Every structure is written in structure tokens, then in C-alpha cells.
Amino acid sequence: MAITKEKVEELSEIARRIRRHIIEMTAEAGSGHPGGSLSCTDILVTLYFHVMKVDPKNPNWPERDRFVLSKGHAAPALYAVLAEKGYFPTEELKTLRKIDSMLQGHPDMKNTPGVDMTTGSLGQGLSSANGMAIAGKLDGKDYRVYVLLGDGELEEGQVWEAAMAAAHYKLDNLTAFVDHNGLQIDGPITQVMSPEIIQEKFRAFGWHVIDVDGHDFEEIAGAIEEAKNIKGRPTVIVAKTVKGKGVPYMENQVDWHGKAPSREQAEEALKSLI
Amino acid sequence: MSELKKSTRTSFAEALLEVGEKNSNVVVVAADSASRYGDFVKRFPERSFNVGIAEQTMVGVAAGLALSGKIPAVTSYANFLAFRAIEQVRVDVATANLNVKMIGTDTGFSSAWLGFTHLALEDVAAVRALPNIVIIDPADAMEAYSATKAMFDYIGPVYMRLRGRKDEPVIFTKEDKFEIGKGRVLVEGKDVLIVACGGALYDSLKAAEILRLKGIYATVVNMATVRPVDKKLLTELTSYLDKVVTVEHHNITGGLGSAVAEFLAEKGSGVKFLRMGVKDRFGTAGSEEMLKRHFGLDSGAIAETVENFIKEIS
């Protein structure tokens, strides 16, 4: 479905709120991963507020589209999206990383309504997403499976096992995103252990590849639409993103991978997200 | 005991086919290990998947299938499942109690000449360290058959140990009942309690015969479910037996011996205790018989060890 100007404005507004939640949640928790949460926010917002067929009142609805956050450390972004979507009250977000909270440091499907797969150990999400997509085909259901990988995560070998299997089983009901923000804990991905050229690697594995600006709702939505029409193979959308997007002092700064802002830093960040 | 011989792998495949005929939600995922599923793959090709030599993805795919209401089986050499894919078993399957049936094959000494990489002597310890997973180590092909049926009747993650040699001795009949979590007394004796599972049961029974001729009477229990271990039965038996020996084709750390020891120690049972198994060593290449002798686990060695144990503490 083509995306209207009004819809883009609506998504931008939601994304702004999500980013504020991410800052507030991680500041409140005193730990967490703001950088990679902010970089994938616009992708998650497009999925949950424009594309995916889900029912927050019935999180386990068998016909729903599935989402696997393979880069599980971006949990704050997913939790904020699920809360805004109505799976649970936004007040819950304040409990991030608290003992007994439904919002653990990484997504846990047992605890959190709307979380389709437990993740947090990088490299595992594409395999389970494959299983969901295979089950959909087996049952003749038309739900779609979305999975978000980090670009650093592509260094994990299991990703490529799963990439091979997805193409082998012609999982055209599966769409993967790569949050290509270019940074991992130890520095730029190209310096630590380059997974480049990401597009060519996936192409060689038999995938349909689309490049987008990961902060452009029209491009993201357009690519998802294109993926729906690709038959016989899975699609990967390589989304060029900015780590820390929306908070100037965090943007493209590797330090903000896994560090929470202080109270003062959070206040400053929120001023950029008005 | 009969003279029959049959592979636990063959029995598993027979039971799987029957389970699959009855329940269309049963699916199998192989990692270049499809032959272990026997005729199921031919009978139900649409429900059979093979991810190639990629055990981690095999387990992940199975988790995804389980989340959509399927009842997937995964299988590989036990080490490649219980070690290579242990994190996928932990994060994808165990934590959410997913209904995935995990079958580690060629366990104990049954991979024989393949040597240490393939000899699965630590797999139970690895899996037992994770919450939620039921662990079954069937003693023979008949038990593997009934345990497979029970495993699919049970809702939740199960790890089953199989061997896979044509010359596995048969102890039970198909009519023998198997119940998850229930140990079974096979021989009664007043002097010592021998608790065994899997491939170690046969030689433990033979050892009990040898001991009987020497005037030592052993109670032999088949503890096919390593987790949950049958606490009720152990409590009953240790109320009048004060010497306990566990026997397993596994490292003495983390397997059946540990499970029984942990329970009896915490209970304050005060029994004299001996774990028999591989004593913190890695495996090596050899025939199954050679390896049992090498690690002191053939029937003669079990009988001798038990006899010495009783003498030393009496």
C-alpha cells in the first residue's frame, strides 16, 4: 500500500515519541542500548504502525504477522513501539531492566505481550524466523515474518546458515532488515570485522536485495511492499541508518552503543526530540 | 533379557512414523541427519525439513515451528546438538518451554571408532544445566520406542539420548510400560542399590548376576528419565539400602550420578555412594566393547567395582 503524506507525518510523530521513550527508559534504568535502538526506530515504527497485521488485544493471534528482533539489544525500541501500539501501558516502560519487570534487558517472549521471539544472543533470530515462515507455508497461512538484524550481527556464522536455508526453502513470506548503522561495540564494523559488501553477500545467497534510507518512511514502506511481491525467494532490506539517530550528541558515536544517558544528558536529548 | 538385538535409532524412527501418522503437527528438522527419521521423511516429505550441516539453525527453525503450533523433532550426533547448538537450545527452546523434541544420537560409546569428537560423554551434563528440559536415556530399543511415544505425548522440551547400533542388546519388550519420571526396579536385592540408565543398564544387570553368584545381592533400577529423576523411588529404596552405585555411559560429572547424588545428599540420606561412568576423561576411538573395558564399565568391571566398594566400606 502506497504511503500518503499524512501517514508519513503520523509515523514521524510516533517515531519521535518512541525516541523520547528510549531516552527516558534507558536513563531511568541507568543502563541499556540507546544507539542501536534509535537507529532502528523508524523501521519498527513503519512495520508496526503501517505494515504489520497484528492485534494488540490478542498478541498470540495465529494469523498475525511476526516480528523477530534478532538484534535483541534494541529492546527499548521494541518495547516502546509495543507500548505505543497498545500491547501494554506506556507506564510500564519505566520498569525497563527492573527485577520482576516484564521488560527485561533483552526481549523475552514469556514476559512481554507482543514479543514473538526471545532474543539477545546475536545471530539466532533469522533461524527462528525461518521456522515461523516455514510453518506459515505449511499451514497455507498468509502471515508474513519480519526480522531485524544488526550489521555487526552479520559477523555471526549462524546468520549465514539461516540465510542459506531461507533461500533454499524459498521463503518469500520472510523479509529481513539489516540495521546498517556501521558501528559495533569495538568500533566501525569495517575495522572490527567487515561484513561488507552486505548486499552482494545476500545476493550470492539467493536473496532479493533492496537498499533504503532507514530513516525515510516512504522508502522503507516501498521496500516492504516490493518484498511482498517478490516470489520464490526471501528479501533483505539493507537500511542505511545512523546510530543514535535523533540525538545529535549520540549520532554516529560508538560510545552510545551500550551506555545510558545521565539525567542531564537525557534532558538535553529530549530537547532535540520535540 | 532376550537374545534380540536392535538399534535404539531404528525403534525411534518406527515410533516417530506412528506418531506422525496420528498427529499432522509432528514435523522433523534435520541437519544432514535425515536418515535418523527413517520412513517418516518418505511418508511425509512436506513435513520434513533439512537445513544442511547447520545444527544451530536446525534448533532455531524448530523453535519457530513450535511457536506456530508444530511439534518439531531435531536430531544430530549428540555432541553437535548438545554442544554446538546448546545456546540455541537454551535461548530459543528451553527458556520458553517450547515443545521441541531433541534427539541426540550415537551417545555413550556407540559412535565407537569415530573417536572423541563424536563420543557423547558430556551431553547430559550440558543439557541438565538448563532448566525445563526433560532428559531421557532409554536402555534399549524397546524402551526407546515407548519413550518416543511418551515424549510426543508430553508437552514441553525433551532431550532423548539414543545410540544407533544394530547390535544393541534388547532388555525389555514392547509391552513394558514407560513413564516419564518413573524409575523401575528390575532386580531386587538387599546389599546394594545400583541405579543405571541408557547403555549402562544391560551391563549393570549382567553385573548383578555376577554379584549374585558371589553372594552379593543387588537391587537394580532403570532410571531412564535422568530429569526429573525419580525421587520417590530413591527415597523408598534408600530407606533400607544404604549403599548406592550409579552407572552411566557418560562423564561422572553432571549426568545420572550427579542427579542421584544431589538428591540423596540434600535429603541427608547418609548412604555410601559411588558414581561409575567415565571419570573426567575424554573418549577415544575403539569398538563399544573395547571402550567399555577401557573405562571400566563392562559387566565384569562393574561387578568387581561394586564388590570392592562394599568390602571397603563394610
JSON list of C-alpha atoms in Angstrom, two decimals, chain B residues 6-184:
[
{"chain": "B", "resi": 6, "resn": "LYS", "atom": "CA", "xyz": [18.09, -53.86, 17.83]},
{"chain": "B", "resi": 7, "resn": "SER", "atom": "CA", "xyz": [19.15, -50.26, 17.39]},
{"chain": "B", "resi": 8, "resn": "THR", "atom": "CA", "xyz": [17.52, -47.57, 19.54]},
{"chain": "B", "resi": 9, "resn": "ARG", "atom": "CA", "xyz": [17.65, -45.32, 16.48]},
{"chain": "B", "resi": 10, "resn": "THR", "atom": "CA", "xyz": [15.59, -47.79, 14.44]},
{"chain": "B", "resi": 11, "resn": "SER", "atom": "CA", "xyz": [12.98, -48.01, 17.18]},
{"chain": "B", "resi": 12, "resn": "PHE", "atom": "CA", "xyz": [12.80, -44.26, 17.49]},
{"chain": "B", "resi": 13, "resn": "ALA", "atom": "CA", "xyz": [12.12, -43.98, 13.75]},
{"chain": "B", "resi": 14, "resn": "GLU", "atom": "CA", "xyz": [9.37, -46.62, 13.95]},
{"chain": "B", "resi": 15, "resn": "ALA", "atom": "CA", "xyz": [7.65, -44.84, 16.83]},
{"chain": "B", "resi": 16, "resn": "LEU", "atom": "CA", "xyz": [8.07, -41.47, 15.09]},
{"chain": "B", "resi": 17, "resn": "LEU", "atom": "CA", "xyz": [6.30, -42.76, 12.00]},
{"chain": "B", "resi": 18, "resn": "GLU", "atom": "CA", "xyz": [3.35, -43.95, 14.10]},
{"chain": "B", "resi": 19, "resn": "VAL", "atom": "CA", "xyz": [3.21, -40.67, 16.00]},
{"chain": "B", "resi": 20, "resn": "GLY", "atom": "CA", "xyz": [3.39, -38.77, 12.72]},
{"chain": "B", "resi": 21, "resn": "GLU", "atom": "CA", "xyz": [0.53, -40.79, 11.21]},
{"chain": "B", "resi": 22, "resn": "LYS", "atom": "CA", "xyz": [-1.70, -39.82, 14.11]},
{"chain": "B", "resi": 23, "resn": "ASN", "atom": "CA", "xyz": [-0.67, -36.19, 14.53]},
{"chain": "B", "resi": 24, "resn": "SER", "atom": "CA", "xyz": [-0.19, -33.99, 11.48]},
{"chain": "B", "resi": 25, "resn": "ASN", "atom": "CA", "xyz": [1.51, -31.32, 13.61]},
{"chain": "B", "resi": 26, "resn": "VAL", "atom": "CA", "xyz": [4.58, -33.51, 14.04]},
{"chain": "B", "resi": 27, "resn": "VAL", "atom": "CA", "xyz": [7.39, -32.24, 11.80]},
{"chain": "B", "resi": 28, "resn": "VAL", "atom": "CA", "xyz": [11.09, -33.07, 11.60]},
{"chain": "B", "resi": 29, "resn": "VAL", "atom": "CA", "xyz": [14.09, -30.85, 11.02]},
{"chain": "B", "resi": 30, "resn": "ALA", "atom": "CA", "xyz": [17.39, -32.47, 10.12]},
{"chain": "B", "resi": 31, "resn": "ALA", "atom": "CA", "xyz": [20.92, -31.14, 9.88]},
{"chain": "B", "resi": 32, "resn": "ASP", "atom": "CA", "xyz": [22.12, -33.56, 7.21]},
{"chain": "B", "resi": 33, "resn": "SER", "atom": "CA", "xyz": [20.82, -36.18, 9.62]},
{"chain": "B", "resi": 34, "resn": "ALA", "atom": "CA", "xyz": [17.51, -37.10, 7.96]},
{"chain": "B", "resi": 35, "resn": "SER", "atom": "CA", "xyz": [18.25, -40.84, 7.92]},
{"chain": "B", "resi": 36, "resn": "ARG", "atom": "CA", "xyz": [17.64, -40.87, 11.67]},
{"chain": "B", "resi": 37, "resn": "TYR", "atom": "CA", "xyz": [13.98, -40.11, 10.97]},
{"chain": "B", "resi": 38, "resn": "GLY", "atom": "CA", "xyz": [13.67, -43.30, 8.93]},
{"chain": "B", "resi": 39, "resn": "ASP", "atom": "CA", "xyz": [10.50, -43.69, 6.88]},
{"chain": "B", "resi": 40, "resn": "PHE", "atom": "CA", "xyz": [8.87, -40.53, 8.26]},
{"chain": "B", "resi": 41, "resn": "VAL", "atom": "CA", "xyz": [10.73, -38.47, 5.67]},
{"chain": "B", "resi": 42, "resn": "LYS", "atom": "CA", "xyz": [9.48, -40.64, 2.80]},
{"chain": "B", "resi": 43, "resn": "ARG", "atom": "CA", "xyz": [5.95, -40.83, 4.15]},
{"chain": "B", "resi": 44, "resn": "PHE", "atom": "CA", "xyz": [5.70, -37.10, 4.99]},
{"chain": "B", "resi": 45, "resn": "PRO", "atom": "CA", "xyz": [8.12, -35.19, 2.76]},
{"chain": "B", "resi": 46, "resn": "GLU", "atom": "CA", "xyz": [6.08, -31.99, 3.21]},
{"chain": "B", "resi": 47, "resn": "ARG", "atom": "CA", "xyz": [6.64, -32.19, 6.95]},
{"chain": "B", "resi": 48, "resn": "SER", "atom": "CA", "xyz": [10.35, -32.97, 6.69]},
{"chain": "B", "resi": 49, "resn": "PHE", "atom": "CA", "xyz": [12.99, -30.25, 6.55]},
{"chain": "B", "resi": 50, "resn": "ASN", "atom": "CA", "xyz": [16.73, -30.39, 6.27]},
{"chain": "B", "resi": 51, "resn": "VAL", "atom": "CA", "xyz": [18.82, -27.29, 6.89]},
{"chain": "B", "resi": 52, "resn": "GLY", "atom": "CA", "xyz": [22.08, -28.96, 5.96]},
{"chain": "B", "resi": 53, "resn": "ILE", "atom": "CA", "xyz": [25.08, -29.18, 8.25]},
{"chain": "B", "resi": 54, "resn": "ALA", "atom": "CA", "xyz": [23.86, -26.36, 10.45]},
{"chain": "B", "resi": 55, "resn": "GLU", "atom": "CA", "xyz": [22.76, -27.62, 13.87]},
{"chain": "B", "resi": 56, "resn": "GLN", "atom": "CA", "xyz": [22.25, -24.15, 15.31]},
{"chain": "B", "resi": 57, "resn": "THR", "atom": "CA", "xyz": [19.85, -23.23, 12.56]},
{"chain": "B", "resi": 58, "resn": "MET", "atom": "CA", "xyz": [18.14, -26.61, 12.90]},
{"chain": "B", "resi": 59, "resn": "VAL", "atom": "CA", "xyz": [17.25, -25.81, 16.51]},
{"chain": "B", "resi": 60, "resn": "GLY", "atom": "CA", "xyz": [16.27, -22.22, 15.70]},
{"chain": "B", "resi": 61, "resn": "VAL", "atom": "CA", "xyz": [13.99, -23.32, 12.87]},
{"chain": "B", "resi": 62, "resn": "ALA", "atom": "CA", "xyz": [12.40, -25.88, 15.17]},
{"chain": "B", "resi": 63, "resn": "ALA", "atom": "CA", "xyz": [11.72, -23.15, 17.74]},
{"chain": "B", "resi": 64, "resn": "GLY", "atom": "CA", "xyz": [9.98, -21.07, 15.08]},
{"chain": "B", "resi": 65, "resn": "LEU", "atom": "CA", "xyz": [7.89, -24.07, 14.05]},
{"chain": "B", "resi": 66, "resn": "ALA", "atom": "CA", "xyz": [6.98, -24.84, 17.66]},
{"chain": "B", "resi": 67, "resn": "LEU", "atom": "CA", "xyz": [5.83, -21.25, 18.12]},
{"chain": "B", "resi": 68, "resn": "SER", "atom": "CA", "xyz": [3.36, -21.83, 15.31]},
{"chain": "B", "resi": 69, "resn": "GLY", "atom": "CA", "xyz": [1.84, -24.93, 16.85]},
{"chain": "B", "resi": 70, "resn": "LYS", "atom": "CA", "xyz": [4.04, -27.59, 15.26]},
{"chain": "B", "resi": 71, "resn": "ILE", "atom": "CA", "xyz": [5.71, -30.35, 17.24]},
{"chain": "B", "resi": 72, "resn": "PRO", "atom": "CA", "xyz": [9.19, -30.49, 15.74]},
{"chain": "B", "resi": 73, "resn": "ALA", "atom": "CA", "xyz": [11.89, -33.08, 16.27]},
{"chain": "B", "resi": 74, "resn": "VAL", "atom": "CA", "xyz": [15.54, -32.21, 15.75]},
{"chain": "B", "resi": 75, "resn": "THR", "atom": "CA", "xyz": [18.39, -34.66, 15.66]},
{"chain": "B", "resi": 76, "resn": "SER", "atom": "CA", "xyz": [22.11, -34.93, 15.23]},
{"chain": "B", "resi": 77, "resn": "TYR", "atom": "CA", "xyz": [25.08, -36.59, 16.80]},
{"chain": "B", "resi": 78, "resn": "ALA", "atom": "CA", "xyz": [24.51, -35.74, 20.45]},
{"chain": "B", "resi": 79, "resn": "ASN", "atom": "CA", "xyz": [27.59, -33.54, 20.71]},
{"chain": "B", "resi": 80, "resn": "PHE", "atom": "CA", "xyz": [26.62, -31.41, 17.74]},
{"chain": "B", "resi": 81, "resn": "LEU", "atom": "CA", "xyz": [23.19, -30.89, 19.25]},
{"chain": "B", "resi": 82, "resn": "ALA", "atom": "CA", "xyz": [24.10, -30.59, 22.93]},
{"chain": "B", "resi": 83, "resn": "PHE", "atom": "CA", "xyz": [27.28, -28.57, 22.41]},
{"chain": "B", "resi": 84, "resn": "ARG", "atom": "CA", "xyz": [27.28, -26.89, 19.01]},
{"chain": "B", "resi": 85, "resn": "ALA", "atom": "CA", "xyz": [23.68, -25.82, 19.38]},
{"chain": "B", "resi": 86, "resn": "ILE", "atom": "CA", "xyz": [23.46, -25.52, 23.17]},
{"chain": "B", "resi": 87, "resn": "GLU", "atom": "CA", "xyz": [22.84, -21.78, 23.08]},
{"chain": "B", "resi": 88, "resn": "GLN", "atom": "CA", "xyz": [20.00, -22.21, 20.62]},
{"chain": "B", "resi": 89, "resn": "VAL", "atom": "CA", "xyz": [18.60, -24.94, 22.87]},
{"chain": "B", "resi": 90, "resn": "ARG", "atom": "CA", "xyz": [18.91, -22.51, 25.78]},
{"chain": "B", "resi": 91, "resn": "VAL", "atom": "CA", "xyz": [17.62, -19.24, 24.29]},
{"chain": "B", "resi": 92, "resn": "ASP", "atom": "CA", "xyz": [15.27, -20.49, 21.58]},
{"chain": "B", "resi": 93, "resn": "VAL", "atom": "CA", "xyz": [13.78, -23.59, 23.21]},
{"chain": "B", "resi": 94, "resn": "ALA", "atom": "CA", "xyz": [14.36, -24.04, 26.95]},
{"chain": "B", "resi": 95, "resn": "THR", "atom": "CA", "xyz": [13.57, -20.57, 28.22]},
{"chain": "B", "resi": 96, "resn": "ALA", "atom": "CA", "xyz": [10.04, -20.55, 26.80]},
{"chain": "B", "resi": 97, "resn": "ASN", "atom": "CA", "xyz": [9.48, -24.26, 27.36]},
{"chain": "B", "resi": 98, "resn": "LEU", "atom": "CA", "xyz": [8.87, -24.81, 23.65]},
{"chain": "B", "resi": 99, "resn": "ASN", "atom": "CA", "xyz": [7.53, -28.15, 22.56]},
{"chain": "B", "resi": 100, "resn": "VAL", "atom": "CA", "xyz": [10.65, -29.29, 20.71]},
{"chain": "B", "resi": 101, "resn": "LYS", "atom": "CA", "xyz": [11.87, -32.90, 20.81]},
{"chain": "B", "resi": 102, "resn": "MET", "atom": "CA", "xyz": [15.66, -33.08, 20.69]},
{"chain": "B", "resi": 103, "resn": "ILE", "atom": "CA", "xyz": [17.26, -36.41, 19.89]},
{"chain": "B", "resi": 104, "resn": "GLY", "atom": "CA", "xyz": [20.97, -36.79, 20.42]},
{"chain": "B", "resi": 105, "resn": "THR", "atom": "CA", "xyz": [22.26, -39.93, 18.77]},
{"chain": "B", "resi": 106, "resn": "ASP", "atom": "CA", "xyz": [25.38, -42.07, 18.96]},
{"chain": "B", "resi": 107, "resn": "THR", "atom": "CA", "xyz": [25.69, -41.36, 22.67]},
{"chain": "B", "resi": 108, "resn": "GLY", "atom": "CA", "xyz": [27.97, -43.02, 25.14]},
{"chain": "B", "resi": 109, "resn": "PHE", "atom": "CA", "xyz": [30.41, -45.33, 23.40]},
{"chain": "B", "resi": 110, "resn": "SER", "atom": "CA", "xyz": [28.18, -46.14, 20.43]},
{"chain": "B", "resi": 111, "resn": "SER", "atom": "CA", "xyz": [29.95, -43.89, 17.96]},
{"chain": "B", "resi": 112, "resn": "ALA", "atom": "CA", "xyz": [32.94, -46.10, 18.68]},
{"chain": "B", "resi": 113, "resn": "TRP", "atom": "CA", "xyz": [35.63, -45.70, 16.03]},
{"chain": "B", "resi": 114, "resn": "LEU", "atom": "CA", "xyz": [34.67, -42.10, 15.29]},
{"chain": "B", "resi": 115, "resn": "GLY", "atom": "CA", "xyz": [36.64, -41.16, 18.36]},
{"chain": "B", "resi": 116, "resn": "PHE", "atom": "CA", "xyz": [36.47, -38.39, 20.92]},
{"chain": "B", "resi": 117, "resn": "THR", "atom": "CA", "xyz": [34.76, -35.71, 18.81]},
{"chain": "B", "resi": 118, "resn": "HIS", "atom": "CA", "xyz": [31.74, -37.97, 18.34]},
{"chain": "B", "resi": 119, "resn": "LEU", "atom": "CA", "xyz": [31.69, -39.88, 21.63]},
{"chain": "B", "resi": 120, "resn": "ALA", "atom": "CA", "xyz": [28.95, -38.12, 23.57]},
{"chain": "B", "resi": 121, "resn": "LEU", "atom": "CA", "xyz": [30.02, -38.38, 27.19]},
{"chain": "B", "resi": 122, "resn": "GLU", "atom": "CA", "xyz": [29.12, -34.91, 28.45]},
{"chain": "B", "resi": 123, "resn": "ASP", "atom": "CA", "xyz": [25.88, -34.13, 26.64]},
{"chain": "B", "resi": 124, "resn": "VAL", "atom": "CA", "xyz": [23.58, -34.84, 29.58]},
{"chain": "B", "resi": 125, "resn": "ALA", "atom": "CA", "xyz": [25.60, -32.51, 31.79]},
{"chain": "B", "resi": 126, "resn": "ALA", "atom": "CA", "xyz": [25.26, -29.71, 29.26]},
{"chain": "B", "resi": 127, "resn": "VAL", "atom": "CA", "xyz": [21.52, -30.14, 28.80]},
{"chain": "B", "resi": 128, "resn": "ARG", "atom": "CA", "xyz": [20.88, -30.78, 32.50]},
{"chain": "B", "resi": 129, "resn": "ALA", "atom": "CA", "xyz": [22.41, -27.40, 33.31]},
{"chain": "B", "resi": 130, "resn": "LEU", "atom": "CA", "xyz": [19.45, -25.79, 31.53]},
{"chain": "B", "resi": 131, "resn": "PRO", "atom": "CA", "xyz": [16.06, -25.51, 33.23]},
{"chain": "B", "resi": 132, "resn": "ASN", "atom": "CA", "xyz": [12.87, -27.07, 31.84]},
{"chain": "B", "resi": 133, "resn": "ILE", "atom": "CA", "xyz": [14.24, -29.87, 29.67]},
{"chain": "B", "resi": 134, "resn": "VAL", "atom": "CA", "xyz": [13.21, -33.46, 30.37]},
{"chain": "B", "resi": 135, "resn": "ILE", "atom": "CA", "xyz": [16.11, -35.87, 29.77]},
{"chain": "B", "resi": 136, "resn": "ILE", "atom": "CA", "xyz": [15.52, -39.48, 28.79]},
{"chain": "B", "resi": 137, "resn": "ASP", "atom": "CA", "xyz": [18.22, -42.10, 28.24]},
{"chain": "B", "resi": 138, "resn": "PRO", "atom": "CA", "xyz": [16.44, -45.28, 27.11]},
{"chain": "B", "resi": 139, "resn": "ALA", "atom": "CA", "xyz": [18.15, -48.55, 27.92]},
{"chain": "B", "resi": 140, "resn": "ASP", "atom": "CA", "xyz": [17.23, -50.44, 24.78]},
{"chain": "B", "resi": 141, "resn": "ALA", "atom": "CA", "xyz": [15.28, -50.34, 21.54]},
{"chain": "B", "resi": 142, "resn": "MET", "atom": "CA", "xyz": [12.00, -51.34, 23.19]},
{"chain": "B", "resi": 143, "resn": "GLU", "atom": "CA", "xyz": [12.28, -48.58, 25.72]},
{"chain": "B", "resi": 144, "resn": "ALA", "atom": "CA", "xyz": [13.35, -46.12, 23.01]},
{"chain": "B", "resi": 145, "resn": "TYR", "atom": "CA", "xyz": [10.11, -46.99, 21.21]},
{"chain": "B", "resi": 146, "resn": "SER", "atom": "CA", "xyz": [7.85, -46.37, 24.20]},
{"chain": "B", "resi": 147, "resn": "ALA", "atom": "CA", "xyz": [9.88, -43.38, 25.35]},
{"chain": "B", "resi": 148, "resn": "THR", "atom": "CA", "xyz": [9.48, -41.80, 21.90]},
{"chain": "B", "resi": 149, "resn": "LYS", "atom": "CA", "xyz": [5.72, -42.17, 22.17]},
{"chain": "B", "resi": 150, "resn": "ALA", "atom": "CA", "xyz": [5.77, -40.72, 25.70]},
{"chain": "B", "resi": 151, "resn": "MET", "atom": "CA", "xyz": [8.00, -37.87, 24.58]},
{"chain": "B", "resi": 152, "resn": "PHE", "atom": "CA", "xyz": [5.49, -36.78, 21.94]},
{"chain": "B", "resi": 153, "resn": "ASP", "atom": "CA", "xyz": [2.56, -37.15, 24.36]},
{"chain": "B", "resi": 154, "resn": "TYR", "atom": "CA", "xyz": [4.36, -34.83, 26.76]},
{"chain": "B", "resi": 155, "resn": "ILE", "atom": "CA", "xyz": [4.09, -31.09, 26.06]},
{"chain": "B", "resi": 156, "resn": "GLY", "atom": "CA", "xyz": [7.45, -29.36, 26.51]},
{"chain": "B", "resi": 157, "resn": "PRO", "atom": "CA", "xyz": [11.10, -29.69, 25.58]},
{"chain": "B", "resi": 158, "resn": "VAL", "atom": "CA", "xyz": [12.67, -33.15, 25.79]},
{"chain": "B", "resi": 159, "resn": "TYR", "atom": "CA", "xyz": [16.22, -34.30, 25.17]},
{"chain": "B", "resi": 160, "resn": "MET", "atom": "CA", "xyz": [16.45, -38.01, 24.37]},
{"chain": "B", "resi": 161, "resn": "ARG", "atom": "CA", "xyz": [19.69, -39.94, 24.12]},
{"chain": "B", "resi": 162, "resn": "LEU", "atom": "CA", "xyz": [19.90, -42.70, 21.57]},
{"chain": "B", "resi": 163, "resn": "ARG", "atom": "CA", "xyz": [22.71, -44.90, 20.39]},
{"chain": "B", "resi": 164, "resn": "GLY", "atom": "CA", "xyz": [22.22, -46.44, 16.99]},
{"chain": "B", "resi": 165, "resn": "ARG", "atom": "CA", "xyz": [24.00, -49.74, 16.63]},
{"chain": "B", "resi": 166, "resn": "LYS", "atom": "CA", "xyz": [22.38, -52.84, 15.20]},
{"chain": "B", "resi": 167, "resn": "ASP", "atom": "CA", "xyz": [23.90, -54.95, 17.98]},
{"chain": "B", "resi": 168, "resn": "GLU", "atom": "CA", "xyz": [22.33, -53.14, 20.92]},
{"chain": "B", "resi": 169, "resn": "PRO", "atom": "CA", "xyz": [21.04, -55.81, 23.31]},
{"chain": "B", "resi": 170, "resn": "VAL", "atom": "CA", "xyz": [17.30, -55.87, 23.97]},
{"chain": "B", "resi": 171, "resn": "ILE", "atom": "CA", "xyz": [16.21, -55.92, 27.60]},
{"chain": "B", "resi": 172, "resn": "PHE", "atom": "CA", "xyz": [12.52, -55.10, 27.52]},
{"chain": "B", "resi": 173, "resn": "THR", "atom": "CA", "xyz": [9.50, -55.96, 25.41]},
{"chain": "B", "resi": 174, "resn": "LYS", "atom": "CA", "xyz": [7.25, -53.56, 23.58]},
{"chain": "B", "resi": 175, "resn": "GLU", "atom": "CA", "xyz": [4.63, -54.21, 26.26]},
{"chain": "B", "resi": 176, "resn": "ASP", "atom": "CA", "xyz": [6.86, -52.85, 29.03]},
{"chain": "B", "resi": 177, "resn": "LYS", "atom": "CA", "xyz": [5.44, -49.54, 30.11]},
{"chain": "B", "resi": 178, "resn": "PHE", "atom": "CA", "xyz": [7.49, -46.38, 30.07]},
{"chain": "B", "resi": 179, "resn": "GLU", "atom": "CA", "xyz": [6.50, -43.32, 32.02]},
{"chain": "B", "resi": 180, "resn": "ILE", "atom": "CA", "xyz": [8.49, -40.08, 32.09]},
{"chain": "B", "resi": 181, "resn": "GLY", "atom": "CA", "xyz": [9.98, -39.52, 35.55]},
{"chain": "B", "resi": 182, "resn": "LYS", "atom": "CA", "xyz": [9.44, -43.07, 36.75]},
{"chain": "B", "resi": 183, "resn": "GLY", "atom": "CA", "xyz": [12.34, -45.34, 37.60]},
{"chain": "B", "resi": 184, "resn": "ARG", "atom": "CA", "xyz": [11.78, -49.05, 37.70]}
]
